[in-house]
Amino acid sequence: MSATGEAITTITANALQSKEFPPLRYAVDGYLAEGVTLLAGKPKIGKSWMALDFAMAVATGDLALGSVRCRQGAVLYCALEDNHRRLKRRMSQLYGDVEHWPPGLHFATQVRRLGDGLVDDLRDWIEAHRPKLVIIDTFAGVRPQSRREGYDADYAALSPLQEMAGQMGVAILVIHHLRKMLGDDPFDMISGTTGLTGAVDTAFVLHRGKQGVTLYGRGREIEEMEQAVEFVGGMWKVLGDAAEVRRSEERSAILEVLEAADEPMGPKEIADALGWKTDNVKQLLFKMHKDGELKKQGRGRYCVADET
């Protein structure tokens, strides 16, 4: 280290090479690491249900999203848009058959705002309970009440929380909203400026498109992801890589049309039956024929491979 009275303290590359760090700690493997994670989605899409799934899975050491391993530990869930009655109803709906709900899962329905004591309050709670995960649902409930707007204001709102999370080695999940306007990049739909995504370690976007719901993830400590997810009975499940799942669904749809047909069909007939573009169907039929899923009968007409 260089500390010679200068304003800038440095570390040499050689010293950095020999420096050892403890492994990064995850509350939810591959998803929620120590630091701040932002989860954004449209109203009523199920963000709070996903957050509750994370909370319960960590508190019990069970699986989140149907298949993702969690590290057991205490959880603080700041449910700022709920009350105790609503929380109990939601918990009963999902976990009514569990004899004892975990004592390590703590709920708060009121907290102070960022810039008004929340970071200090969380620091004290974390020191007392040593949680693996803290959830703030939603960011609007703790956002500083300031007239300042823009990148600097958004970055300043979350950066103290991010700094504290790193110091305390805890994963903090902040629930947020998407703006109404669509964007080419899903992360451009997050309400506010890029100051929010710049201040956090990881960002997720839960977005419903024509082919279902996709969970997009991007961050410093996770692999960039686009996962197809499904919401059934109040629980979210990961179906797999979005591109592979959608491709499989499209192939299944074509097979269903051909299985129901009395004779082989051409690309336009299949496209008309599904309401798809003919050129897209042609490309997929070519791939399915190459993979042995379809047989050609006559000029440009197809049937399923196991038919005679």
Coordinates of N, CA and C in Angstrom, one line a residue, residues 97-306:
D97 N -49.7 -25.4 4.8 CA -49.5 -26.8 5.3 C -48.2 -27.0 6.1
V98 N -47.4 -25.9 6.2 CA -46.2 -25.9 7.1 C -46.6 -25.7 8.5
E99 N -46.2 -26.7 9.4 CA -46.6 -26.6 10.8 C -46.1 -25.4 11.5
H100 N -44.9 -25.1 11.3 CA -44.3 -23.9 11.9 C -43.6 -23.0 10.9
W101 N -44.1 -21.8 10.7 CA -43.4 -20.9 9.9 C -42.0 -20.5 10.5
P102 N -41.0 -20.3 9.7 CA -39.6 -20.1 10.3 C -39.5 -18.9 11.2
P103 N -39.0 -19.1 12.4 CA -38.7 -17.9 13.3 C -37.7 -17.0 12.8
G104 N -36.9 -17.4 11.8 CA -35.8 -16.6 11.3 C -36.3 -15.6 10.2
L105 N -37.6 -15.7 9.8 CA -38.1 -14.8 8.8 C -38.9 -13.7 9.5
H106 N -38.3 -12.5 9.5 CA -38.9 -11.3 10.2 C -39.5 -10.4 9.2
F107 N -40.7 -9.8 9.5 CA -41.4 -8.9 8.7 C -41.4 -7.5 9.4
A108 N -41.3 -6.4 8.6 CA -41.5 -5.1 9.0 C -42.4 -4.4 8.0
T109 N -43.4 -3.7 8.4 CA -44.3 -3.0 7.5 C -44.0 -1.5 7.5
Q110 N -43.2 -1.0 8.4 CA -42.8 0.5 8.4 C -41.3 0.6 8.7
V111 N -40.6 1.4 7.9 CA -39.2 1.7 8.2 C -39.0 3.2 7.8
R112 N -37.9 3.7 8.3 CA -37.5 5.1 7.9 C -37.0 5.0 6.5
R113 N -36.9 6.2 5.9 CA -36.4 6.3 4.5 C -34.9 6.4 4.4
L114 N -34.4 6.1 3.2 CA -33.0 6.3 2.9 C -32.7 7.8 3.1
G115 N -31.6 8.2 3.7 CA -31.3 9.6 3.9 C -32.0 10.1 5.2
D116 N -32.8 9.3 5.9 CA -33.5 9.7 7.1 C -33.3 8.6 8.2
G117 N -32.2 7.8 8.1 CA -31.9 6.9 9.2 C -32.0 5.4 8.8
L118 N -32.5 5.1 7.6 CA -32.7 3.7 7.3 C -31.4 2.9 7.3
V119 N -30.4 3.4 6.7 CA -29.1 2.7 6.6 C -28.6 2.4 8.0
D120 N -28.7 3.3 8.9 CA -28.2 3.1 10.3 C -29.1 2.0 11.0
D121 N -30.4 2.1 10.7 CA -31.3 1.2 11.3 C -31.0 -0.2 10.8
L122 N -30.8 -0.4 9.5 CA -30.5 -1.7 9.0 C -29.2 -2.2 9.5
R123 N -28.2 -1.3 9.6 CA -26.9 -1.7 10.2 C -27.0 -2.3 11.6
D124 N -27.8 -1.7 12.4 CA -28.1 -2.1 13.8 C -28.8 -3.5 13.7
W125 N -29.8 -3.6 12.9 CA -30.6 -4.9 12.8 C -29.7 -6.0 12.3
I126 N -28.8 -5.7 11.3 CA -28.0 -6.7 10.8 C -26.9 -7.2 11.8
E127 N -26.4 -6.2 12.5 CA -25.4 -6.6 13.6 C -26.1 -7.5 14.7
A128 N -27.3 -7.2 14.9 CA -28.0 -8.0 16.0 C -28.5 -9.4 15.5
H129 N -28.9 -9.5 14.3 CA -29.5 -10.8 13.8 C -28.7 -11.5 12.8
R130 N -27.7 -10.9 12.2 CA -26.8 -11.5 11.2 C -27.6 -12.2 10.1
P131 N -28.4 -11.5 9.4 CA -29.3 -12.2 8.3 C -28.4 -12.5 7.1
K132 N -29.0 -13.4 6.3 CA -28.4 -13.7 5.0 C -29.0 -12.8 3.9
L133 N -30.3 -12.3 4.2 CA -31.0 -11.5 3.2 C -31.9 -10.5 3.8
V134 N -31.9 -9.3 3.2 CA -32.8 -8.2 3.6 C -33.6 -7.8 2.3
I135 N -34.9 -7.7 2.4 CA -35.7 -7.3 1.2 C -36.4 -6.0 1.5
I136 N -36.4 -5.1 0.6 CA -37.1 -3.8 0.7 C -38.1 -3.8 -0.4
D137 N -39.4 -3.8 0.0 CA -40.5 -3.9 -1.0 C -41.5 -2.8 -0.7
T138 N -41.4 -1.7 -1.4 CA -40.7 -1.4 -2.6 C -39.7 -0.2 -2.3
F139 N -38.9 0.1 -3.4 CA -38.0 1.2 -3.3 C -38.8 2.5 -3.1
A140 N -40.0 2.7 -3.6 CA -40.8 3.9 -3.5 C -41.0 4.2 -2.0
G141 N -41.1 3.1 -1.2 CA -41.4 3.3 0.2 C -40.2 3.8 1.1
V142 N -39.0 3.8 0.5 CA -37.8 4.2 1.2 C -37.0 5.3 0.5
R143 N -37.5 5.6 -0.7 CA -36.8 6.6 -1.6 C -36.7 7.9 -0.8
P144 N -35.6 8.6 -0.9 CA -35.5 9.9 -0.2 C -36.5 10.9 -0.7
Q145 N -37.1 11.6 0.2 CA -38.1 12.6 -0.2 C -37.3 13.9 -0.5
S146 N -36.9 14.0 -1.7 CA -36.1 15.2 -2.1 C -36.6 15.6 -3.5
R147 N -36.4 16.9 -3.8 CA -36.8 17.5 -5.0 C -35.8 17.2 -6.1
R148 N -34.6 16.7 -5.7 CA -33.6 16.4 -6.7 C -34.0 15.3 -7.6
E149 N -33.7 15.4 -8.9 CA -34.0 14.4 -9.8 C -32.7 14.1 -10.7
G150 N -32.8 13.1 -11.5 CA -31.7 12.8 -12.4 C -30.8 11.7 -11.9
Y151 N -29.7 11.5 -12.7 CA -28.8 10.4 -12.5 C -28.2 10.5 -11.1
D152 N -27.7 11.7 -10.8 CA -27.0 11.9 -9.5 C -27.9 11.6 -8.3
A153 N -29.1 12.1 -8.4 CA -30.0 11.8 -7.3 C -30.4 10.3 -7.1
D154 N -30.6 9.6 -8.3 CA -30.9 8.2 -8.2 C -29.7 7.4 -7.7
Y155 N -28.5 7.8 -8.1 CA -27.3 7.1 -7.7 C -27.1 7.3 -6.2
A156 N -27.2 8.6 -5.8 CA -27.0 8.9 -4.3 C -28.1 8.2 -3.4
A157 N -29.2 7.9 -4.0 CA -30.3 7.3 -3.2 C -29.9 5.9 -2.7
L158 N -29.3 5.1 -3.6 CA -29.0 3.7 -3.4 C -27.5 3.5 -3.0
S159 N -26.6 4.3 -3.3 CA -25.2 4.0 -3.1 C -24.9 3.8 -1.6
P160 N -25.5 4.6 -0.6 CA -25.2 4.3 0.8 C -25.6 2.9 1.2
L161 N -26.7 2.5 0.7 CA -27.2 1.1 0.9 C -26.3 0.1 0.4
Q162 N -25.8 0.3 -0.8 CA -24.9 -0.6 -1.5 C -23.6 -0.7 -0.7
E163 N -23.1 0.5 -0.3 CA -21.8 0.5 0.5 C -22.0 -0.3 1.8
M164 N -23.1 -0.1 2.5 CA -23.3 -0.8 3.8 C -23.5 -2.3 3.6
A165 N -24.2 -2.7 2.5 CA -24.3 -4.1 2.2 C -23.0 -4.8 2.0
G166 N -22.1 -4.1 1.3 CA -20.8 -4.7 1.1 C -20.0 -4.8 2.4
Q167 N -20.1 -3.7 3.2 CA -19.3 -3.8 4.5 C -19.8 -4.9 5.4
M168 N -21.2 -5.1 5.4 CA -21.8 -6.1 6.3 C -21.8 -7.5 5.7
G169 N -21.5 -7.6 4.4 CA -21.6 -8.9 3.8 C -22.9 -9.5 3.7
V170 N -23.9 -8.7 3.5 CA -25.3 -9.2 3.4 C -25.9 -8.9 2.0
A171 N -26.8 -9.8 1.6 CA -27.5 -9.5 0.3 C -28.8 -8.7 0.6
I172 N -29.0 -7.6 -0.1 CA -30.2 -6.8 0.0 C -30.9 -6.7 -1.3
L173 N -32.1 -7.1 -1.3 CA -33.0 -7.1 -2.5 C -34.0 -5.9 -2.5
V174 N -33.9 -5.1 -3.5 CA -34.8 -3.9 -3.5 C -35.8 -4.1 -4.7
I175 N -37.1 -4.1 -4.4 CA -38.2 -4.2 -5.4 C -38.5 -2.9 -6.0
H176 N -38.6 -2.8 -7.3 CA -38.9 -1.5 -8.0 C -39.8 -1.8 -9.2
H177 N -40.2 -0.7 -9.8 CA -41.2 -0.8 -10.9 C -40.5 -0.5 -12.3
L178 N -41.2 -0.9 -13.3 CA -40.8 -0.5 -14.7 C -41.6 0.6 -15.2
R179 N -41.1 1.4 -16.1 CA -41.8 2.5 -16.7 C -42.8 1.9 -17.8
K180 N -43.7 2.6 -18.2 CA -44.7 2.1 -19.2 C -44.1 1.9 -20.6
M181 N -43.1 2.8 -20.9 CA -42.5 2.7 -22.2 C -41.6 1.5 -22.4
L182 N -41.8 0.8 -23.5 CA -40.9 -0.4 -23.8 C -39.6 0.1 -24.3
G183 N -38.5 -0.8 -24.2 CA -37.2 -0.4 -24.6 C -36.6 -1.6 -25.3
D184 N -35.6 -1.4 -26.2 CA -34.9 -2.5 -26.8 C -34.1 -3.3 -25.8
D185 N -33.6 -2.6 -24.8 CA -32.9 -3.3 -23.7 C -33.8 -3.3 -22.5
P186 N -34.1 -4.5 -22.0 CA -35.1 -4.6 -20.9 C -34.7 -3.7 -19.7
F187 N -33.4 -3.5 -19.5 CA -33.0 -2.7 -18.3 C -33.3 -1.2 -18.5
D188 N -33.5 -0.8 -19.8 CA -33.9 0.6 -20.0 C -35.3 0.9 -19.6
M189 N -36.1 -0.2 -19.3 CA -37.4 0.0 -18.9 C -37.6 0.3 -17.4
I190 N -36.5 0.1 -16.6 CA -36.5 0.4 -15.2 C -36.8 1.8 -14.9
S191 N -37.8 2.1 -14.1 CA -38.2 3.4 -13.8 C -37.1 4.2 -13.1
G192 N -36.9 5.5 -13.6 CA -35.8 6.3 -13.1 C -34.7 6.3 -14.1
T193 N -33.6 6.8 -13.7 CA -32.4 6.9 -14.6 C -31.5 5.7 -14.4
T194 N -30.4 5.7 -15.2 CA -29.5 4.6 -15.1 C -28.6 4.8 -13.8
G195 N -28.9 5.8 -13.1 CA -28.2 6.0 -11.8 C -28.6 4.9 -10.8
L196 N -29.8 4.3 -10.9 CA -30.2 3.2 -10.1 C -29.5 2.0 -10.4
T197 N -29.4 1.6 -11.6 CA -28.7 0.4 -12.0 C -27.2 0.6 -11.8
G198 N -26.7 1.8 -11.9 CA -25.3 2.1 -11.7 C -24.9 1.9 -10.3
A199 N -25.8 2.2 -9.3 CA -25.5 2.1 -7.9 C -25.6 0.7 -7.3
V200 N -26.3 -0.2 -8.0 CA -26.5 -1.5 -7.4 C -25.5 -2.5 -8.0
D201 N -25.4 -3.7 -7.4 CA -24.4 -4.7 -7.9 C -25.1 -5.5 -9.0
T202 N -26.4 -5.7 -8.9 CA -27.1 -6.6 -9.8 C -28.5 -6.0 -10.0
A203 N -29.0 -6.2 -11.3 CA -30.3 -5.8 -11.6 C -31.0 -7.0 -12.3
F204 N -32.3 -7.2 -11.9 CA -33.2 -8.1 -12.6 C -34.4 -7.4 -13.1
V205 N -34.9 -7.8 -14.3 CA -36.1 -7.3 -14.8 C -37.0 -8.5 -15.1
L206 N -38.2 -8.4 -14.5 CA -39.3 -9.4 -14.8 C -40.3 -8.8 -15.8
H207 N -40.3 -9.4 -17.0 CA -41.1 -8.8 -18.0 C -41.9 -9.8 -18.8
R208 N -43.2 -9.5 -19.0 CA -44.1 -10.4 -19.7 C -44.2 -9.9 -21.2
G209 N -43.8 -10.8 -22.1 CA -43.9 -10.6 -23.5 C -44.9 -11.5 -24.2
K210 N -44.9 -11.5 -25.5 CA -45.8 -12.3 -26.2 C -45.6 -13.8 -26.0
Q211 N -44.4 -14.2 -25.7 CA -44.1 -15.6 -25.5 C -44.0 -16.0 -24.0
G212 N -44.5 -15.2 -23.1 CA -44.4 -15.6 -21.7 C -43.6 -14.6 -20.9
V213 N -43.3 -15.0 -19.7 CA -42.5 -14.1 -18.8 C -41.0 -14.5 -18.8
T214 N -40.2 -13.5 -18.9 CA -38.7 -13.7 -18.9 C -38.1 -12.9 -17.7
L215 N -37.2 -13.5 -17.0 CA -36.4 -12.9 -16.0 C -35.0 -12.6 -16.6
Y216 N -34.7 -11.3 -16.7 CA -33.5 -10.9 -17.3 C -32.6 -10.5 -16.1
G217 N -31.3 -10.9 -16.1 CA -30.4 -10.6 -15.0 C -29.1 -10.1 -15.5
R218 N -28.5 -9.1 -14.9 CA -27.2 -8.5 -15.3 C -26.6 -7.9 -14.1
G219 N -25.3 -8.2 -13.9 CA -24.6 -7.6 -12.7 C -23.1 -7.9 -12.6
R220 N -22.5 -7.4 -11.6 CA -21.1 -7.6 -11.4 C -20.7 -9.0 -10.9
E221 N -21.6 -9.7 -10.2 CA -21.3 -11.0 -9.6 C -22.1 -12.1 -10.1
I222 N -22.9 -11.9 -11.2 CA -23.7 -13.0 -11.7 C -23.5 -13.1 -13.2
E223 N -23.8 -14.3 -13.8 CA -23.8 -14.5 -15.2 C -25.0 -13.8 -15.8
E224 N -24.8 -13.1 -16.9 CA -25.9 -12.4 -17.5 C -26.9 -13.5 -18.0
M225 N -28.2 -13.3 -17.7 CA -29.2 -14.4 -18.0 C -30.5 -13.8 -18.6
E226 N -31.1 -14.7 -19.3 CA -32.5 -14.5 -19.8 C -33.2 -15.8 -19.6
Q227 N -34.0 -15.9 -18.5 CA -34.6 -17.2 -18.2 C -36.1 -17.1 -18.3
A228 N -36.6 -18.1 -18.9 CA -38.1 -18.3 -19.0 C -38.6 -18.7 -17.6
V229 N -39.6 -18.0 -17.0 CA -40.1 -18.3 -15.7 C -41.6 -18.4 -15.8
E230 N -42.2 -19.2 -14.9 CA -43.7 -19.4 -14.9 C -44.2 -19.2 -13.5
F231 N -45.4 -18.6 -13.4 CA -46.0 -18.2 -12.2 C -47.3 -19.1 -12.0
V232 N -47.2 -20.1 -11.1 CA -48.3 -21.0 -10.9 C -48.7 -21.1 -9.4
G233 N -49.9 -20.8 -9.0 CA -50.3 -20.9 -7.6 C -49.5 -20.1 -6.7
G234 N -49.1 -18.9 -7.1 CA -48.4 -18.0 -6.2 C -46.9 -18.3 -6.1
M235 N -46.4 -19.3 -6.9 CA -45.0 -19.6 -6.9 C -44.3 -19.4 -8.3
W236 N -43.1 -18.9 -8.3 CA -42.4 -18.8 -9.5 C -41.5 -20.0 -9.7
K237 N -41.3 -20.4 -10.9 CA -40.4 -21.5 -11.3 C -39.6 -21.1 -12.5
V238 N -38.3 -21.5 -12.5 CA -37.5 -21.3 -13.6 C -37.7 -22.5 -14.6
L239 N -38.0 -22.2 -15.8 CA -38.2 -23.2 -16.8 C -36.9 -23.5 -17.6
G240 N -36.0 -22.6 -17.6 CA -34.7 -22.8 -18.3 C -34.3 -21.5 -19.1
D241 N -33.3 -21.6 -19.9 CA -32.8 -20.6 -20.8 C -34.0 -20.1 -21.7
A242 N -34.3 -18.8 -21.7 CA -35.5 -18.3 -22.4 C -35.5 -18.7 -23.9
A243 N -34.3 -18.6 -24.5 CA -34.3 -18.9 -26.0 C -34.6 -20.3 -26.2
E244 N -34.0 -21.2 -25.4 CA -34.2 -22.6 -25.6 C -35.6 -23.0 -25.3
V245 N -36.2 -22.5 -24.2 CA -37.6 -22.8 -23.9 C -38.5 -22.3 -24.9
R246 N -38.4 -21.1 -25.4 CA -39.3 -20.6 -26.4 C -39.1 -21.4 -27.7
R247 N -37.9 -21.8 -28.1 CA -37.7 -22.6 -29.3 C -38.4 -23.9 -29.1
S248 N -38.3 -24.5 -28.0 CA -38.9 -25.8 -27.7 C -40.5 -25.6 -27.8
E249 N -41.0 -24.5 -27.3 CA -42.4 -24.3 -27.3 C -42.9 -24.1 -28.8
E250 N -42.1 -23.4 -29.6 CA -42.5 -23.2 -31.0 C -42.5 -24.5 -31.7
R251 N -41.5 -25.3 -31.5 CA -41.5 -26.6 -32.1 C -42.7 -27.5 -31.7
S252 N -43.0 -27.5 -30.4 CA -44.1 -28.2 -29.9 C -45.4 -27.8 -30.6
A253 N -45.6 -26.5 -30.8 CA -46.8 -25.9 -31.5 C -46.9 -26.4 -32.9
I254 N -45.8 -26.5 -33.6 CA -45.8 -27.0 -35.0 C -46.1 -28.5 -35.0
L255 N -45.6 -29.2 -34.1 CA -45.8 -30.7 -34.0 C -47.3 -30.9 -33.7
E256 N -47.9 -30.1 -32.9 CA -49.3 -30.3 -32.5 C -50.2 -30.0 -33.8
V257 N -49.9 -29.0 -34.5 CA -50.6 -28.7 -35.8 C -50.5 -29.9 -36.8
L258 N -49.3 -30.4 -36.9 CA -49.1 -31.5 -37.9 C -49.8 -32.8 -37.4
E259 N -49.7 -33.0 -36.1 CA -50.3 -34.2 -35.6 C -51.9 -34.2 -35.8
A260 N -52.4 -33.0 -35.7 CA -53.9 -32.9 -35.8 C -54.3 -32.9 -37.3
A261 N -53.4 -32.7 -38.2 CA -53.8 -32.6 -39.6 C -54.0 -34.0 -40.3
D262 N -54.8 -34.1 -41.3 CA -55.1 -35.3 -42.0 C -54.1 -35.6 -43.0
E263 N -53.3 -34.7 -43.4 CA -52.3 -34.9 -44.4 C -51.1 -33.9 -44.2
P264 N -50.0 -34.1 -44.9 CA -48.9 -33.2 -44.7 C -49.2 -31.8 -45.1
M265 N -48.6 -30.8 -44.4 CA -48.9 -29.4 -44.6 C -47.6 -28.7 -45.1
G266 N -47.9 -27.5 -45.8 CA -46.8 -26.7 -46.2 C -46.6 -25.5 -45.2
P267 N -45.5 -24.8 -45.3 CA -45.2 -23.7 -44.4 C -46.3 -22.6 -44.2
K268 N -46.9 -22.2 -45.4 CA -48.0 -21.2 -45.3 C -49.2 -21.7 -44.5
E269 N -49.6 -23.0 -44.7 CA -50.7 -23.6 -44.0 C -50.5 -23.6 -42.5
I270 N -49.2 -24.0 -42.2 CA -48.9 -24.1 -40.7 C -48.8 -22.7 -40.1
A271 N -48.3 -21.7 -40.9 CA -48.2 -20.3 -40.4 C -49.6 -19.8 -40.2
D272 N -50.5 -20.0 -41.1 CA -51.9 -19.5 -41.0 C -52.6 -20.1 -39.8
A273 N -52.3 -21.4 -39.5 CA -52.9 -22.1 -38.4 C -52.4 -21.5 -37.0
L274 N -51.2 -21.1 -37.0 CA -50.6 -20.6 -35.8 C -50.6 -19.1 -35.7
G275 N -50.9 -18.4 -36.8 CA -50.9 -16.9 -36.8 C -49.4 -16.4 -36.8
W276 N -48.5 -17.2 -37.4 CA -47.1 -16.8 -37.4 C -46.7 -16.3 -38.8
K277 N -45.5 -15.7 -38.9 CA -45.0 -15.3 -40.2 C -44.5 -16.6 -41.0
T278 N -44.8 -16.6 -42.3 CA -44.5 -17.8 -43.1 C -43.0 -18.0 -43.1
D279 N -42.2 -16.9 -43.3 CA -40.7 -17.0 -43.4 C -40.1 -17.6 -42.1
N280 N -40.7 -17.2 -40.9 CA -40.2 -17.8 -39.7 C -40.5 -19.3 -39.6
V281 N -41.7 -19.7 -40.0 CA -42.1 -21.1 -40.0 C -41.2 -21.9 -41.0
K282 N -40.9 -21.4 -42.1 CA -40.0 -22.0 -43.1 C -38.6 -22.4 -42.4
Q283 N -38.1 -21.4 -41.8 CA -36.8 -21.6 -41.1 C -36.8 -22.7 -40.1
L284 N -37.9 -22.6 -39.3 CA -38.0 -23.6 -38.2 C -38.3 -25.0 -38.7
L285 N -39.1 -25.1 -39.8 CA -39.3 -26.4 -40.4 C -38.0 -27.0 -41.0
F286 N -37.2 -26.2 -41.6 CA -35.9 -26.6 -42.1 C -35.1 -27.2 -41.0
K287 N -35.0 -26.5 -39.8 CA -34.2 -27.0 -38.7 C -34.8 -28.3 -38.1
M288 N -36.1 -28.4 -38.0 CA -36.8 -29.5 -37.4 C -36.6 -30.7 -38.3
H289 N -36.6 -30.5 -39.6 CA -36.4 -31.6 -40.6 C -34.9 -32.1 -40.5
K290 N -34.0 -31.2 -40.3 CA -32.6 -31.5 -40.2 C -32.4 -32.3 -38.9
D291 N -33.1 -32.0 -37.8 CA -33.0 -32.6 -36.5 C -33.7 -33.9 -36.4
G292 N -34.5 -34.3 -37.5 CA -35.2 -35.5 -37.5 C -36.5 -35.5 -36.9
E293 N -37.0 -34.3 -36.5 CA -38.4 -34.2 -35.9 C -39.5 -34.3 -37.0
L294 N -39.2 -33.9 -38.2 CA -40.2 -33.9 -39.3 C -39.7 -34.7 -40.5
K295 N -40.6 -35.2 -41.3 CA -40.3 -35.8 -42.6 C -40.9 -35.0 -43.7
K296 N -40.3 -34.9 -44.8 CA -40.8 -34.2 -46.0 C -41.6 -35.3 -46.8
Q297 N -42.8 -34.8 -47.3 CA -43.6 -35.6 -48.2 C -44.0 -34.8 -49.3
G298 N -43.4 -35.0 -50.5 CA -43.7 -34.2 -51.6 C -42.9 -32.9 -51.5
R299 N -43.3 -31.9 -52.4 CA -42.5 -30.7 -52.5 C -42.9 -29.7 -51.4
G300 N -42.0 -29.5 -50.4 CA -42.3 -28.5 -49.3 C -43.4 -28.8 -48.4
R301 N -43.8 -30.1 -48.2 CA -44.8 -30.5 -47.3 C -44.3 -31.4 -46.2
Y302 N -44.8 -31.2 -45.0 CA -44.2 -31.9 -43.9 C -45.2 -32.7 -43.1
C303 N -44.7 -33.7 -42.4 CA -45.4 -34.4 -41.4 C -44.5 -34.8 -40.3
V304 N -45.0 -35.3 -39.2 CA -44.1 -35.6 -38.0 C -43.3 -36.9 -38.4
A305 N -42.1 -37.0 -37.9 CA -41.2 -38.0 -38.3 C -41.7 -39.5 -38.1
D306 N -42.5 -39.7 -37.1 CA -42.9 -41.0 -36.8 C -44.2 -41.5 -37.5

